[in-house]
CSV table of C-alpha atoms and ligand atoms in Angstrom, one decimal:
chain,number,residue,atom,x,y,z
N,1235,MET,CA,-42.3,-11.0,68.3
N,1236,GLN,CA,-39.9,-11.5,65.4
N,1237,ASN,CA,-36.9,-9.0,64.9
N,1238,ARG,CA,-37.3,-6.4,62.1
N,1239,VAL,CA,-34.8,-6.5,59.7
N,1240,VAL,CA,-34.1,-3.6,57.4
N,1241,MET,CA,-31.9,-3.1,54.3
N,1242,LEU,CA,-30.5,0.1,52.7
N,1243,VAL,CA,-28.6,-0.5,49.9
N,1244,ASP,CA,-27.1,2.4,48.2
N,1245,LEU,CA,-24.8,2.3,45.1
N,1246,ASP,CA,-21.6,3.7,45.0
N,1247,TYR,CA,-20.7,7.1,43.2
N,1248,PHE,CA,-23.4,5.7,41.2
N,1249,PHE,CA,-23.4,8.0,38.1
N,1250,ALA,CA,-19.6,7.8,37.8
N,1251,GLN,CA,-19.6,4.0,38.5
N,1252,CYS,CA,-22.0,3.8,35.5
N,1253,GLU,CA,-19.6,5.5,33.3
N,1254,GLU,CA,-16.8,3.6,34.4
N,1255,ARG,CA,-18.8,0.5,33.4
N,1256,ARG,CA,-19.2,1.5,29.7
N,1257,ASN,CA,-15.5,2.7,29.5
N,1258,PRO,CA,-13.3,1.0,31.9
N,1259,SER,CA,-10.4,2.6,30.8
N,1260,ILE,CA,-11.2,5.5,32.8
N,1261,LYS,CA,-11.3,3.3,35.8
N,1262,ASP,CA,-8.1,4.3,37.7
N,1263,LYS,CA,-8.5,8.0,36.9
N,1264,PRO,CA,-10.7,11.0,38.6
N,1265,VAL,CA,-14.0,10.6,37.0
N,1266,VAL,CA,-15.9,13.7,37.5
N,1267,VAL,CA,-20.0,13.5,36.0
N,1268,CYS,CA,-21.0,17.5,35.2
N,1269,VAL,CA,-24.2,18.7,34.6
N,1270,TYR,CA,-23.2,21.8,32.3
N,1271,SER,CA,-25.7,24.6,32.5
N,1272,GLY,CA,-24.4,25.6,28.8
N,1273,ARG,CA,-23.7,29.6,29.9
N,1274,SER,CA,-20.3,28.9,29.2
N,1275,GLU,CA,-17.6,25.9,28.4
N,1276,ASP,CA,-17.1,25.2,32.0
N,1277,SER,CA,-20.1,26.4,33.8
N,1278,GLY,CA,-22.3,24.2,36.0
N,1279,ALA,CA,-22.1,21.8,38.7
N,1280,VAL,CA,-20.4,18.4,39.3
N,1281,SER,CA,-23.0,15.8,39.7
N,1282,THR,CA,-20.9,12.9,41.4
N,1283,ALA,CA,-17.4,11.6,41.1
N,1284,ASN,CA,-15.4,8.5,41.8
N,1285,TYR,CA,-13.7,8.0,44.8
N,1286,ILE,CA,-10.5,8.9,43.0
N,1287,ALA,CA,-11.6,12.2,42.5
N,1288,ARG,CA,-13.1,12.5,45.9
N,1289,LYS,CA,-9.7,12.4,47.3
N,1290,TYR,CA,-8.8,15.7,45.7
N,1291,GLY,CA,-11.8,16.9,47.4
N,1292,VAL,CA,-14.1,17.2,44.0
N,1293,LYS,CA,-17.6,15.9,45.2
N,1294,SER,CA,-21.3,16.7,44.2
N,1295,GLY,CA,-22.3,20.1,43.9
N,1296,ILE,CA,-19.1,22.1,44.0
N,1297,SER,CA,-18.8,23.9,40.6
N,1298,ILE,CA,-16.8,22.1,37.6
N,1299,PHE,CA,-14.5,25.0,37.7
N,1300,LEU,CA,-13.5,24.2,41.3
N,1301,ALA,CA,-13.3,20.5,40.3
N,1302,LYS,CA,-11.0,21.2,37.2
N,1303,ARG,CA,-8.8,23.7,39.7
N,1304,LYS,CA,-8.2,20.9,42.3
N,1305,LEU,CA,-7.6,18.3,39.3
N,1306,LYS,CA,-5.5,20.3,37.4
N,1307,ASP,CA,-2.4,18.2,37.4
N,1308,GLN,CA,-4.2,14.9,37.3
N,1309,ASP,CA,-5.1,12.9,34.1
N,1310,ALA,CA,-9.1,13.7,34.7
N,1311,VAL,CA,-12.2,12.8,33.0
N,1312,PHE,CA,-15.0,15.4,33.0
N,1313,LEU,CA,-18.5,13.8,31.3
N,1314,PRO,CA,-21.7,15.2,30.8
N,1315,LEU,CA,-24.7,13.6,32.1
N,1316,ASN,CA,-26.5,10.8,30.7
N,1317,ARG,CA,-29.5,10.5,32.7
N,1318,ASP,CA,-31.1,7.7,30.4
N,1319,PHE,CA,-28.2,5.2,30.6
N,1320,TYR,CA,-28.4,5.7,34.5
N,1321,GLU,CA,-32.0,5.4,35.0
N,1322,GLN,CA,-31.7,1.9,32.7
N,1323,ILE,CA,-29.3,0.7,35.1
N,1324,SER,CA,-30.9,1.8,38.1
N,1325,ASP,CA,-34.2,0.2,36.8
N,1326,GLU,CA,-32.6,-3.2,36.3
N,1327,ILE,CA,-30.5,-3.2,39.8
N,1328,MET,CA,-33.9,-2.3,41.6
N,1329,GLU,CA,-35.4,-5.5,40.2
N,1330,ILE,CA,-32.8,-7.5,41.6
N,1331,LEU,CA,-33.1,-5.9,44.9
N,1332,ARG,CA,-37.1,-6.0,44.7
N,1333,SER,CA,-36.5,-9.8,44.2
N,1334,HIS,CA,-34.9,-10.3,47.6
N,1335,ALA,CA,-37.4,-8.3,49.7
N,1336,ASP,CA,-40.6,-8.7,51.6
N,1337,LEU,CA,-41.3,-5.2,51.1
N,1338,PHE,CA,-39.4,-2.9,49.0
N,1339,GLU,CA,-39.0,1.1,49.0
N,1340,GLN,CA,-37.2,2.9,46.3
N,1341,VAL,CA,-35.8,6.1,47.9
N,1342,GLY,CA,-34.0,7.8,45.1
N,1343,ILE,CA,-32.4,6.6,41.7
N,1344,ASP,CA,-29.5,4.9,43.4
N,1345,GLU,CA,-31.3,3.8,46.8
N,1346,ALA,CA,-33.5,1.5,48.2
N,1347,TYR,CA,-34.9,0.0,52.0
N,1348,LEU,CA,-35.7,-3.8,51.7
N,1349,ASP,CA,-37.7,-5.0,54.9
N,1350,VAL,CA,-36.2,-8.8,54.7
N,1351,SER,CA,-37.7,-9.7,58.1
N,1352,GLN,CA,-39.5,-12.8,56.8
N,1353,LYS,CA,-37.2,-13.7,54.3
N,1354,VAL,CA,-34.5,-14.2,56.9
N,1355,LYS,CA,-36.7,-15.0,59.8
N,1356,GLY,CA,-35.8,-12.6,61.9
N,1357,SER,CA,-31.7,-13.4,62.0
N,1358,PHE,CA,-29.4,-10.4,61.7
N,1359,GLU,CA,-26.9,-13.5,60.7
N,1360,GLU,CA,-29.0,-14.7,57.8
N,1361,ALA,CA,-29.5,-10.9,56.7
N,1362,GLU,CA,-25.5,-10.4,56.5
N,1363,GLU,CA,-25.4,-13.7,54.2
N,1364,LEU,CA,-28.3,-12.3,52.3
N,1365,ALA,CA,-26.7,-8.9,51.8
N,1366,LYS,CA,-23.5,-10.7,50.6
N,1367,LYS,CA,-25.6,-12.5,47.9
N,1368,ILE,CA,-27.3,-9.1,46.9
N,1369,LYS,CA,-23.7,-7.5,46.5
N,1370,GLY,CA,-22.6,-10.4,44.2
N,1371,GLU,CA,-25.7,-10.5,42.3
N,1372,VAL,CA,-25.3,-6.7,41.3
N,1373,LYS,CA,-21.6,-7.1,40.9
N,1374,THR,CA,-22.0,-10.2,38.2
N,1375,GLU,CA,-25.0,-8.8,36.6
N,1376,GLN,CA,-24.9,-5.2,36.6
N,1377,GLU,CA,-21.2,-4.9,37.1
N,1378,LEU,CA,-21.5,-2.4,40.0
N,1379,THR,CA,-20.6,-1.9,43.8
N,1380,CYS,CA,-23.1,-1.0,46.4
N,1381,SER,CA,-23.0,-0.3,50.0
N,1382,ILE,CA,-25.2,-2.1,52.5
N,1383,GLY,CA,-26.5,-1.3,55.9
N,1384,VAL,CA,-28.5,-3.9,58.0
N,1385,GLY,CA,-30.4,-2.9,61.2
N,1386,PRO,CA,-33.6,-3.5,63.0
N,1387,ASN,CA,-35.3,0.1,61.1
N,1388,LYS,CA,-34.7,2.1,58.3
N,1389,LEU,CA,-32.9,4.9,60.8
N,1390,ILE,CA,-29.8,2.3,61.4
N,1391,ALA,CA,-30.2,0.9,58.1
N,1392,LYS,CA,-29.3,3.8,56.4
N,1393,ILE,CA,-26.7,5.3,58.8
N,1394,ALA,CA,-25.1,1.8,58.7
N,1395,SER,CA,-24.9,1.9,55.1
N,1396,SER,CA,-22.9,5.3,54.9
N,1397,VAL,CA,-20.1,4.2,57.6
N,1398,GLN,CA,-18.3,1.9,54.9
N,1399,LYS,CA,-18.1,3.0,51.6
N,1400,PRO,CA,-17.3,2.0,48.9
N,1401,ASP,CA,-18.6,-1.4,48.6
N,1402,GLY,CA,-19.3,-1.7,52.1
N,1403,LEU,CA,-21.2,-3.9,54.5
N,1404,THR,CA,-22.2,-3.1,57.8
N,1405,VAL,CA,-24.5,-4.9,60.2
N,1406,VAL,CA,-26.0,-3.4,63.6
N,1407,LYS,CA,-27.8,-5.8,65.3
N,1408,PRO,CA,-30.5,-4.5,67.7
N,1409,GLU,CA,-28.2,-4.9,70.9
N,1410,GLN,CA,-25.4,-3.0,69.0
N,1411,VAL,CA,-27.4,-0.1,68.1
N,1412,GLU,CA,-26.9,1.8,71.4
N,1413,SER,CA,-23.2,1.6,71.0
N,1414,PHE,CA,-23.1,2.2,67.0
N,1415,LEU,CA,-25.0,5.5,67.6
N,1416,SER,CA,-23.5,6.9,70.5
N,1417,GLN,CA,-19.9,8.0,68.9
N,1418,LEU,CA,-21.1,9.2,65.7
N,1419,PRO,CA,-21.6,13.1,65.5
N,1420,VAL,CA,-24.8,14.2,65.5
N,1421,ASN,CA,-25.0,15.5,61.9
N,1422,ARG,CA,-25.4,11.7,60.9
N,1423,LEU,CA,-28.8,11.7,62.0
N,1424,ILE,CA,-31.1,12.5,59.1
N,1425,GLY,CA,-32.8,16.0,59.4
N,1426,VAL,CA,-29.9,17.3,61.5
N,1427,GLY,CA,-28.3,19.6,59.3
N,1428,ARG,CA,-25.6,22.6,59.7
N,1429,LYS,CA,-28.0,25.2,61.8
N,1430,THR,CA,-29.1,22.2,64.1
N,1431,THR,CA,-26.0,20.9,64.5
N,1432,GLU,CA,-24.9,24.7,65.8
N,1433,LYS,CA,-27.7,25.0,68.0
N,1434,MET,CA,-26.8,21.4,69.4
N,1435,ARG,CA,-23.3,22.4,70.0
N,1436,ASP,CA,-24.5,25.6,72.3
N,1437,LEU,CA,-26.6,23.1,74.2
N,1438,GLY,CA,-23.3,20.7,74.8
N,1439,ILE,CA,-24.6,17.9,72.2
N,1440,SER,CA,-21.8,17.0,69.8
N,1441,THR,CA,-22.3,12.9,69.7
N,1442,VAL,CA,-25.3,11.2,69.1
N,1443,GLY,CA,-24.9,9.6,72.7
N,1444,ASP,CA,-24.7,13.1,74.4
N,1445,LEU,CA,-28.3,13.4,72.4
N,1446,ALA,CA,-29.6,10.3,73.7
N,1447,LYS,CA,-28.6,11.7,77.5
N,1448,TYR,CA,-30.1,15.1,77.0
N,1449,ASP,CA,-33.3,15.7,78.6
N,1450,VAL,CA,-36.2,15.2,75.9
N,1451,ARG,CA,-38.5,18.0,77.7
N,1452,LYS,CA,-35.5,20.5,76.9
N,1453,LEU,CA,-35.3,19.3,73.5
N,1454,ASN,CA,-39.0,20.2,72.9
N,1455,GLU,CA,-38.5,23.6,74.4
N,1456,VAL,CA,-35.6,24.2,72.3
N,1457,PHE,CA,-36.8,22.7,68.9
N,1458,GLY,CA,-40.9,22.3,69.2
N,1459,GLU,CA,-42.3,19.0,70.2
N,1460,ASN,CA,-42.5,17.2,67.0
N,1461,LEU,CA,-38.7,17.5,66.1
N,1462,GLY,CA,-37.8,17.5,69.5
N,1463,THR,CA,-39.4,14.1,69.9
N,1464,TYR,CA,-38.2,12.9,66.7
N,1465,PHE,CA,-34.3,13.8,67.5
N,1466,HIS,CA,-34.6,11.9,70.7
N,1467,ASN,CA,-36.1,8.6,69.1
N,1468,ALA,CA,-33.4,9.1,66.3
N,1469,SER,CA,-30.9,9.5,69.1
N,1470,VAL,CA,-31.7,6.1,70.7
N,1471,GLY,CA,-32.2,4.2,67.6
N,1472,THR,CA,-36.0,4.4,67.8
N,1473,ASP,CA,-37.9,4.5,64.5
N,1474,ASP,CA,-41.3,2.7,63.4
N,1475,GLU,CA,-41.6,3.7,59.8
N,1476,PRO,CA,-42.3,0.8,57.5
N,1477,VAL,CA,-41.0,0.0,54.3
N,1478,GLN,CA,-43.4,0.7,51.8
N,1479,GLU,CA,-44.0,0.9,48.2
N,1480,ARG,CA,-44.0,4.0,46.2
N,1481,GLY,CA,-46.4,3.0,43.8
N,1482,GLU,CA,-46.6,6.4,41.8
N,1483,ALA,CA,-43.0,7.2,41.7
N,1484,GLY,CA,-42.0,3.4,40.7
N,1485,SER,CA,-41.8,1.9,37.2
N,1486,ILE,CA,-41.4,-1.6,36.0
N,1487,SER,CA,-39.5,-2.4,33.2
N,1488,ARG,CA,-37.6,-5.1,30.9
N,1489,ILE,CA,-34.6,-5.0,28.5
N,1490,SER,CA,-33.3,-7.8,26.4
N,1491,THR,CA,-30.6,-8.1,23.7
N,1492,LEU,CA,-31.8,-9.0,19.9
N,1493,LYS,CA,-30.1,-11.9,18.7
N,1494,LYS,CA,-28.7,-10.0,16.0
N,1495,ASP,CA,-28.6,-6.0,15.3
N,1496,THR,CA,-31.1,-5.0,13.2
N,1497,LYS,CA,-33.6,-2.3,12.3
N,1498,ASP,CA,-36.5,-4.2,11.3
N,1499,LEU,CA,-39.8,-3.4,13.1
N,1500,GLU,CA,-41.2,-6.9,13.1
N,1501,THR,CA,-38.2,-8.2,14.2
N,1502,ILE,CA,-37.9,-6.0,17.2
N,1503,LEU,CA,-41.7,-6.6,18.1
N,1504,GLU,CA,-40.9,-10.1,18.2
N,1505,LYS,CA,-38.6,-9.4,21.1
N,1506,VAL,CA,-40.8,-6.6,22.3
N,1507,ASN,CA,-44.2,-8.4,23.1
N,1508,PRO,CA,-43.0,-11.1,25.6
N,1509,LEU,CA,-41.2,-8.4,27.5
N,1510,CYS,CA,-44.6,-6.5,27.6
N,1511,ASP,CA,-46.3,-9.9,28.8
N,1512,ASP,CA,-43.8,-9.7,31.5
N,1513,VAL,CA,-43.8,-6.4,32.5
N,1514,HIS,CA,-47.7,-6.4,32.2
N,1515,GLU,CA,-47.6,-9.7,34.6
N,1516,ARG,CA,-45.7,-7.9,37.2
N,1517,LEU,CA,-48.2,-5.3,37.1
N,1518,THR,CA,-51.2,-7.2,37.8
N,1519,GLN,CA,-49.4,-9.1,40.5
N,1520,ARG,CA,-49.1,-5.4,42.2
N,1521,GLY,CA,-52.4,-4.5,41.5
N,1522,LEU,CA,-51.4,-1.2,39.6
N,1523,ASN,CA,-52.5,0.4,36.4
N,1524,PHE,CA,-49.8,3.0,34.4
N,1525,LYS,CA,-50.1,6.1,32.8
N,1526,THR,CA,-46.8,6.3,30.8
N,1527,VAL,CA,-45.4,3.5,28.4
N,1528,GLY,CA,-41.7,4.0,27.3
N,1529,ILE,CA,-39.2,2.2,25.1
N,1530,VAL,CA,-35.5,1.8,24.9
N,1531,ALA,CA,-33.2,1.2,22.4
N,1532,VAL,CA,-29.7,0.6,22.9
N,1533,MET,CA,-27.7,1.1,19.5
N,1534,THR,CA,-24.9,-0.8,17.9
N,1535,ASP,CA,-22.6,2.1,19.1
N,1536,LEU,CA,-24.2,1.5,22.4
N,1537,SER,CA,-25.9,5.0,22.8
N,1538,ILE,CA,-29.2,4.8,24.6
N,1539,HIS,CA,-32.3,6.1,23.2
N,1540,SER,CA,-36.0,6.4,25.2
N,1541,ARG,CA,-38.9,7.5,23.8
N,1542,SER,CA,-42.7,7.8,26.1
N,1543,ARG,CA,-46.1,8.2,25.7
N,1544,THR,CA,-48.4,9.3,28.8
N,1545,PHE,CA,-52.1,8.7,28.7
N,1546,GLU,CA,-55.0,10.8,30.4
N,1547,THR,CA,-55.9,7.9,32.4
N,1548,PRO,CA,-54.2,5.1,34.0
N,1549,THR,CA,-54.9,1.5,32.5
N,1550,ASN,CA,-53.6,-1.7,32.9
N,1551,LYS,CA,-54.6,-2.9,29.4
N,1552,LEU,CA,-52.2,-5.2,27.7
N,1553,ASP,CA,-53.4,-4.2,23.9
N,1554,ALA,CA,-53.0,-0.7,24.8
N,1555,PHE,CA,-49.2,-1.0,26.3
N,1556,LYS,CA,-48.2,-3.3,23.0
N,1557,GLU,CA,-49.7,-1.0,20.7
N,1558,THR,CA,-47.9,2.2,22.0
N,1559,ALA,CA,-45.0,0.0,22.4
N,1560,ARG,CA,-45.2,-0.8,18.4
N,1561,GLU,CA,-46.0,2.7,17.8
N,1562,LEU,CA,-42.8,4.3,19.7
N,1563,PHE,CA,-40.5,2.0,17.9
N,1564,GLU,CA,-41.7,2.4,14.4
N,1565,LYS,CA,-41.4,6.5,15.0
N,1566,PHE,CA,-38.1,5.8,16.5
N,1567,LEU,CA,-36.6,3.3,13.5
N,1568,GLU,CA,-37.4,5.9,11.1
N,1569,ASP,CA,-35.7,8.7,12.4
N,1570,SER,CA,-32.6,6.5,13.4
N,1571,GLU,CA,-29.5,5.9,11.1
N,1572,LEU,CA,-27.7,2.8,13.0
N,1573,GLU,CA,-29.0,-0.7,13.7
N,1574,VAL,CA,-30.7,-1.6,16.9
N,1575,ARG,CA,-28.8,-4.2,19.7
N,1576,ARG,CA,-31.0,-4.2,22.6
N,1577,VAL,CA,-34.4,-3.2,23.3
N,1578,GLY,CA,-36.4,-2.3,26.5
N,1579,VAL,CA,-40.1,-1.4,27.6
N,1580,LYS,CA,-41.4,0.5,30.6
N,1581,VAL,CA,-44.5,1.5,32.3
N,1582,SER,CA,-44.3,4.3,35.0
N,1583,ASN,CA,-46.5,6.6,36.7
N,1584,LEU,CA,-48.3,3.9,38.5
N,1585,VAL,CA,-51.2,4.2,40.4
N,1586,GLU,CA,-53.2,1.5,42.3
N,1587,GLN,CA,-56.2,0.1,41.2
N,1588,GLU,CA,-59.2,1.2,42.2
N,1589,THR,CA,-60.3,-2.4,44.0
N,1590,GLN,CA,-56.9,-2.7,45.7
N,1591,ARG,CA,-57.1,0.7,46.8
N,1592,GLN,CA,-60.2,-0.2,48.7
N,1593,ILE,CA,-58.7,-3.1,50.1
N,1594,THR,CA,-55.6,-1.5,51.5
N,1595,ASP,CA,-57.5,1.4,52.8
N,1596,PHE,CA,-59.7,-0.9,54.7
N,1597,VAL,CA,-57.1,-3.1,55.8
N,1598,GLY,CA,-54.9,0.1,57.0
N,1599,THR,CA,-57.7,1.5,59.1
F,2689,LIG,P1,-25.7,9.3,46.0
F,2689,LIG,O1,-25.9,8.4,46.5
F,2689,LIG,O2,-25.9,10.4,47.3
F,2689,LIG,O3,-24.0,9.8,45.9
F,2689,LIG,P2,-23.1,8.9,44.8
F,2689,LIG,O4,-24.0,7.4,44.8
F,2689,LIG,O5,-22.6,9.5,43.8
F,2689,LIG,O6,-22.0,8.7,45.8
F,2689,LIG,P3,-22.0,7.6,47.6
F,2689,LIG,O7,-20.8,6.4,46.9
F,2689,LIG,O8,-21.6,8.4,48.1
F,2689,LIG,O9,-23.3,7.0,47.4
F,2689,LIG,O10,-26.4,9.9,45.2
F,2689,LIG,C1,-26.8,9.4,44.0
F,2689,LIG,C2,-26.5,9.8,42.1
F,2689,LIG,O11,-27.4,10.8,42.4
F,2689,LIG,C3,-25.3,10.3,42.1
F,2689,LIG,O12,-24.4,9.4,41.5
F,2689,LIG,C4,-25.3,11.5,41.4
F,2689,LIG,C5,-26.5,12.0,41.6
F,2689,LIG,N1,-26.6,13.1,42.5
F,2689,LIG,C6,-26.6,14.9,42.2
F,2689,LIG,O13,-26.6,14.6,40.6
F,2689,LIG,N2,-26.3,15.6,42.9
F,2689,LIG,C7,-26.1,15.6,44.1
F,2689,LIG,O14,-25.9,16.6,45.1
F,2689,LIG,C8,-26.0,14.3,44.6
F,2689,LIG,C9,-25.9,14.2,46.1
F,2689,LIG,C10,-26.3,13.3,43.7
F,2690,LIG,MG1,-25.1,6.3,45.9
């Protein structure tokens, strides 16, 4: 049987890297992206930080107050979250990633699994070349770095993606799984948090290798059968979870730059309508209906604005898509002072078409 080859692509310090992209002058400074709670000037938490800031101990989840203290002698940049902007970049990168995968599963705003078994004909050497190519495309087309883990399943790919960061590439072939895993601390396995780590330490288990050698029946006694079996399988690198599309959570989008900055609706729609055709075609290929239509406008000052409308029931009608995009742009332009530079459309809240669902149900059982 052919090798399964799975990749996990994780964008590096994603929100902060997006900020660096649009303002390269901050690149050599500590950059901290913050979620301000609005209660007082510095109340809130750190969303993420670039690797320079991380050297000073700044990381996701700590308070802005603490981050400022850690960086008090540095020329650091603190920025508020711009989620629309990050989502737009994420959508465009996910399209690149999807185009290289046999099966694709986005698992977060900056993370996706790619099953590339067919594409690389089961070869890990070819998978390594493909991973380099993907990193290159993300870099040249979107000016962002990512880290990729390649392995025989999702579990190994995920851990591999995290061992070299940022801008890393780690390939773990099936025959390397055991040595790769055995030295790692147990908390590198998904599902092994602080409490479990402590419990395992009491059992004399500190590395994944220790866990692999531990009697599975005893693990079941301590953690229950489901969890015990999971821990054992994970410790030896066994994982059969398929890479699968997450229809409902996904979205399909296209964005493009206008020939000339404008506020004219008809000029904008000349650009938007073919984008709708393109998105609709991909939607149809994937057998999906949409509930939400969104538009994006990047203005002359590079600020990003989005609007959306959600229908009661899912549809796949191109007319409804175009009409809604038109209305959203019309309304948006009325309220806007600046000219538009780039325009995008997006469908989200995706659900499988009924016929498609019956076929998959049938095949799946
Ligand atoms: P991660 O991929 O966990 O982190 P990252 O991309 O910033 O850094 P790394 O190089 O280690 O991959 O999360 C992706 C984004 O999600 C991150 O840029 C910001 C956001 N996020 C939060 O807002 N809060 C959090 O606690 C975490 C972990 C992430
Ligand atoms: Mg990341």
